[in-house]
């Protein structure tokens, strides 16, 4: 082994002991980088045997492309020694970070040598990254949590105080040598009358070594009013166990607290009522006979259910044939509701502070029909808090559900009628006012005796035009009102193919002049509906497709009909001018709305189409782009 020149008089054995037993990797090289000798730690780090190691150079042991490598060699060349972080290369090709120090010296023969000392810092880097990631995670938690978080040092100075905490307390961090935070943040006991004493504050108790979990306090927040908080606090200790600070977590439980208070009051009332009821089985029996609800009483140990007579009246199941168990009841809950309802019961029973369970769900009656029910139960606990019984009542709310559905439909109809009323108001205020004003003006001017014959004739012509415009508007109103009056027109069997052919015959001249190709593909031919409406829809949409054709190609109109889930789907597609729905979509079915001024029209057709479809309980949708044609999708009841 080659060692540095001994200037201490302790001999080479001293150096050899250091060399062999060092936990750091040490190897000796000639200045060019060839390895002369290495200790066991270096062999372990790089994965070579002693013989293999002597064949290595600095280029095989270190990544020479690392910018730190050249800088390291330059410093060592200039100053005789260098320190830094380089990238090592193991025998298996794995690159790893290492901390390296190296120095140039003369050996006992006066030969120039270098000694390299290195440590694998992969674990240190990993730990550093993990610490960094944990810090980022901590910052994210502190910033994004809904809970208030605060950390203090041992003297009560705040180190962390997140935005959620500011919102809950109504103020930011305030340092106080006397810990007088009760007054600073208006911290009261649950009764809202007594302010919390300084030594009773969770944060102060934590600084004295106590752990506090989920204690409830009232904050009289100047911005939010009364806020109930569940506060937990614990001391923060160093490795020796000495307290170096505190951690406080505040959770907003205002809604839960108020709910529980209301529930307790309701529970007291119910307990009184149920106590009287349960005192006499005979009284309970008569209650079950007297009510129309399905009264039930379930033993939570055996899950046996006793039903009142209302169960048989409401759902048709004979009481004497009923097994009266939980599984049988579950089998009659509508499959799509069963998991939700059963889960809610089990959760209510598991939470011992809950006394009331309630759900709406569907229930299968004896005749196979579906009833909508509202079910509400009261959980009775033993003195040790064990749930022992659950008493409740099922109500059939099918009629109420139907009423609510019908009410929603009526509201929708009223909204539509209101929109139509707005349209009529528009006609009266604009389309009628203009010609009427012109008529009145012309009539007034004709009274002038000084008019020349030419002037008189001009006013008479204007009067005629205004009367014609007025007649046209009145005719449109009559058409729309007639449409509304036809709502009660009886349904009949309508052959879509026949309607299609009749409309083609009616539009024969228009089709021939335009060269249009009108095709039909009807997988469904019969529909029970209002024939005049179906005819009008076909007529308006086909004639529109021809009128709004492109000049460069012949019109092509494809109409199809198919059935899906009891509905008829009608498609009207053309290759015409198309419509910019992004700017004009909201006005597409409006009264007197037109989108191509070069084509004659009133803007009445699509309004009538949509009104007729909605009158028949159907829907219409449109897909279109300028220059790319238009497709109307219509959905109508099959019967």
CSV table of C-alpha atoms in Angstrom, one decimal, residues 19-189:
chain,number,residue,atom,x,y,z
A,19,UNK,CA,-7.3,3.9,5.6
A,20,UNK,CA,-8.7,0.5,6.2
A,21,UNK,CA,-11.3,1.3,8.9
A,22,UNK,CA,-12.7,4.5,7.5
A,23,UNK,CA,-16.5,4.5,6.8
A,24,UNK,CA,-15.8,6.8,3.9
A,25,UNK,CA,-14.5,5.5,0.6
A,26,UNK,CA,-10.8,6.3,0.2
A,27,UNK,CA,-8.6,5.5,-2.8
A,28,UNK,CA,-5.2,6.6,-4.0
A,29,UNK,CA,-4.5,7.5,-7.6
A,30,UNK,CA,-1.7,8.9,-9.8
A,31,UNK,CA,-2.5,12.4,-11.0
A,32,UNK,CA,-3.8,11.1,-14.3
A,33,UNK,CA,-6.5,9.3,-12.4
A,34,UNK,CA,-5.5,5.6,-12.4
A,35,UNK,CA,-6.3,3.9,-9.1
A,36,UNK,CA,-3.4,2.5,-7.1
A,37,UNK,CA,-5.2,1.3,-4.0
A,38,UNK,CA,-8.6,1.6,-2.3
A,39,UNK,CA,-10.2,0.7,1.1
A,40,UNK,CA,-13.1,-1.6,1.6
A,41,UNK,CA,-15.6,1.2,1.9
A,42,UNK,CA,-14.7,2.5,-1.6
A,43,UNK,CA,-15.0,-1.1,-3.0
A,44,UNK,CA,-18.5,-1.4,-1.4
A,45,UNK,CA,-19.6,2.0,-2.8
A,46,UNK,CA,-18.5,1.3,-6.4
A,47,UNK,CA,-19.2,-2.5,-6.3
A,48,UNK,CA,-15.7,-3.5,-7.6
A,49,UNK,CA,-13.3,-6.1,-6.2
A,50,UNK,CA,-9.8,-4.8,-5.2
A,51,UNK,CA,-8.3,-6.1,-8.4
A,52,UNK,CA,-11.0,-4.6,-10.5
A,53,UNK,CA,-10.7,-1.3,-8.8
A,54,UNK,CA,-7.0,-1.0,-9.6
A,55,UNK,CA,-8.0,-1.1,-13.3
A,56,UNK,CA,-10.3,1.9,-13.0
A,57,UNK,CA,-9.7,5.5,-13.9
A,58,UNK,CA,-11.4,8.7,-12.7
A,59,UNK,CA,-13.3,8.7,-16.0
A,60,UNK,CA,-14.8,5.3,-15.2
A,61,UNK,CA,-15.5,6.2,-11.6
A,62,UNK,CA,-17.0,9.6,-12.1
A,63,UNK,CA,-19.3,11.2,-14.7
A,64,UNK,CA,-16.9,13.4,-16.6
A,65,UNK,CA,-19.9,15.1,-18.4
A,66,UNK,CA,-20.9,16.6,-15.0
A,67,UNK,CA,-20.0,20.3,-15.1
A,68,UNK,CA,-18.8,20.0,-11.5
A,69,UNK,CA,-16.2,17.5,-12.5
A,70,UNK,CA,-14.1,19.8,-14.6
A,71,UNK,CA,-14.4,22.6,-12.0
A,72,UNK,CA,-13.3,20.1,-9.3
A,73,UNK,CA,-10.2,19.0,-11.2
A,74,UNK,CA,-9.3,22.7,-12.0
A,75,UNK,CA,-9.5,23.7,-8.4
A,76,UNK,CA,-7.4,20.7,-7.2
A,77,UNK,CA,-4.8,21.5,-9.9
A,78,UNK,CA,-4.5,25.1,-8.9
A,79,UNK,CA,-4.8,24.8,-5.1
A,80,UNK,CA,-3.7,21.2,-4.4
A,81,UNK,CA,-7.0,20.1,-3.0
A,82,UNK,CA,-10.7,20.4,-3.7
A,83,UNK,CA,-14.1,19.6,-2.3
A,84,UNK,CA,-17.5,19.2,-3.9
A,85,UNK,CA,-20.4,17.1,-5.0
A,86,UNK,CA,-19.8,14.8,-8.1
A,87,UNK,CA,-21.7,12.1,-9.8
A,88,UNK,CA,-20.2,8.6,-9.2
A,89,UNK,CA,-20.6,5.6,-11.5
A,90,UNK,CA,-21.0,2.1,-10.0
A,91,UNK,CA,-19.8,-1.1,-11.6
A,92,UNK,CA,-23.5,-1.8,-12.7
A,93,UNK,CA,-23.6,1.5,-14.5
A,94,UNK,CA,-25.8,3.2,-11.8
A,95,UNK,CA,-25.1,6.9,-11.3
A,96,UNK,CA,-25.2,8.2,-7.8
A,97,UNK,CA,-24.5,11.5,-6.0
A,98,UNK,CA,-21.4,11.6,-3.8
A,99,UNK,CA,-19.6,14.1,-1.7
A,100,UNK,CA,-15.9,14.2,-2.6
A,101,UNK,CA,-12.6,15.7,-1.2
A,102,UNK,CA,-9.3,15.2,-2.8
A,103,UNK,CA,-5.7,16.4,-2.3
A,104,UNK,CA,-2.3,16.0,-4.1
A,105,UNK,CA,0.7,14.8,-2.1
A,106,UNK,CA,4.1,13.2,-2.5
A,107,UNK,CA,4.5,9.7,-1.3
A,108,UNK,CA,7.5,8.2,0.6
A,109,UNK,CA,9.4,7.9,-2.7
A,110,UNK,CA,8.7,11.5,-3.7
A,111,UNK,CA,6.1,10.4,-6.4
A,112,UNK,CA,3.2,12.7,-7.0
A,113,UNK,CA,-0.1,11.1,-5.8
A,114,UNK,CA,-3.7,12.0,-5.1
A,115,UNK,CA,-5.9,10.8,-2.4
A,116,UNK,CA,-9.7,10.8,-2.9
A,117,UNK,CA,-12.2,10.6,0.0
A,118,UNK,CA,-15.9,10.2,-0.8
A,119,UNK,CA,-19.3,9.5,0.7
A,120,UNK,CA,-22.4,8.2,-1.1
A,121,UNK,CA,-25.1,10.8,-0.4
A,122,UNK,CA,-27.9,9.1,-2.2
A,123,UNK,CA,-29.8,8.6,1.0
A,124,UNK,CA,-29.2,12.1,2.0
A,125,UNK,CA,-30.6,13.4,-1.3
A,126,UNK,CA,-33.6,11.1,-1.0
A,127,UNK,CA,-34.2,12.3,2.6
A,128,UNK,CA,-33.8,15.9,1.4
A,129,UNK,CA,-36.3,15.4,-1.4
A,130,UNK,CA,-38.7,13.7,1.0
A,131,UNK,CA,-38.4,16.5,3.4
A,132,UNK,CA,-39.0,19.0,0.6
A,133,UNK,CA,-42.1,17.1,-0.6
A,134,UNK,CA,-43.4,16.8,2.9
A,135,UNK,CA,-43.0,20.5,3.3
A,136,UNK,CA,-44.9,21.2,0.1
A,137,UNK,CA,-47.6,18.8,1.3
A,138,UNK,CA,-47.8,20.5,4.7
A,139,UNK,CA,-48.0,23.9,3.0
A,140,UNK,CA,-50.8,22.6,0.7
A,141,UNK,CA,-52.7,21.2,3.7
A,142,UNK,CA,-52.3,24.4,5.7
A,143,UNK,CA,-53.4,26.6,2.8
A,144,UNK,CA,-56.3,24.5,1.4
A,145,UNK,CA,-57.9,22.9,4.5
A,146,UNK,CA,-61.2,24.2,5.7
A,147,UNK,CA,-60.0,23.7,9.3
A,148,UNK,CA,-58.3,26.5,11.1
A,149,UNK,CA,-54.6,25.7,11.8
A,150,UNK,CA,-52.3,27.5,14.1
A,151,UNK,CA,-48.8,26.7,15.4
A,152,UNK,CA,-47.0,28.7,18.2
A,153,UNK,CA,-43.5,28.6,19.7
A,154,UNK,CA,-43.1,27.9,23.4
A,155,UNK,CA,-43.8,31.6,24.2
A,156,UNK,CA,-47.1,31.6,22.4
A,157,UNK,CA,-45.9,33.6,19.4
A,158,UNK,CA,-47.8,32.4,16.2
A,159,UNK,CA,-45.6,30.7,13.6
A,160,UNK,CA,-48.5,29.5,11.4
A,161,UNK,CA,-52.0,31.0,11.3
A,162,UNK,CA,-53.9,30.0,8.1
A,163,UNK,CA,-56.6,31.8,6.3
A,164,UNK,CA,-59.3,29.4,7.5
A,165,UNK,CA,-58.3,30.3,11.1
A,166,UNK,CA,-58.7,34.0,10.3
A,167,UNK,CA,-62.1,33.3,8.9
A,168,UNK,CA,-63.3,31.3,11.8
A,169,UNK,CA,-62.0,33.7,14.5
A,170,UNK,CA,-62.8,36.9,12.5
A,171,UNK,CA,-59.2,38.3,13.1
A,172,UNK,CA,-55.6,37.5,12.2
A,173,UNK,CA,-52.8,36.4,14.5
A,174,UNK,CA,-52.3,38.5,17.6
A,175,UNK,CA,-49.3,37.9,19.9
A,176,UNK,CA,-50.0,38.4,23.6
A,177,UNK,CA,-47.5,37.9,26.4
A,178,UNK,CA,-50.4,37.4,28.8
A,179,UNK,CA,-52.2,34.9,26.5
A,180,UNK,CA,-55.3,37.1,26.6
A,181,UNK,CA,-56.8,35.5,23.5
A,182,UNK,CA,-60.3,35.1,24.9
A,183,UNK,CA,-60.9,38.9,24.7
A,184,UNK,CA,-59.0,39.2,21.4
A,185,UNK,CA,-61.1,36.6,19.7
A,186,UNK,CA,-64.3,36.6,21.8
A,187,UNK,CA,-64.0,33.0,22.9
A,188,UNK,CA,-66.9,31.8,25.0
A,189,UNK,CA,-68.2,28.6,26.5
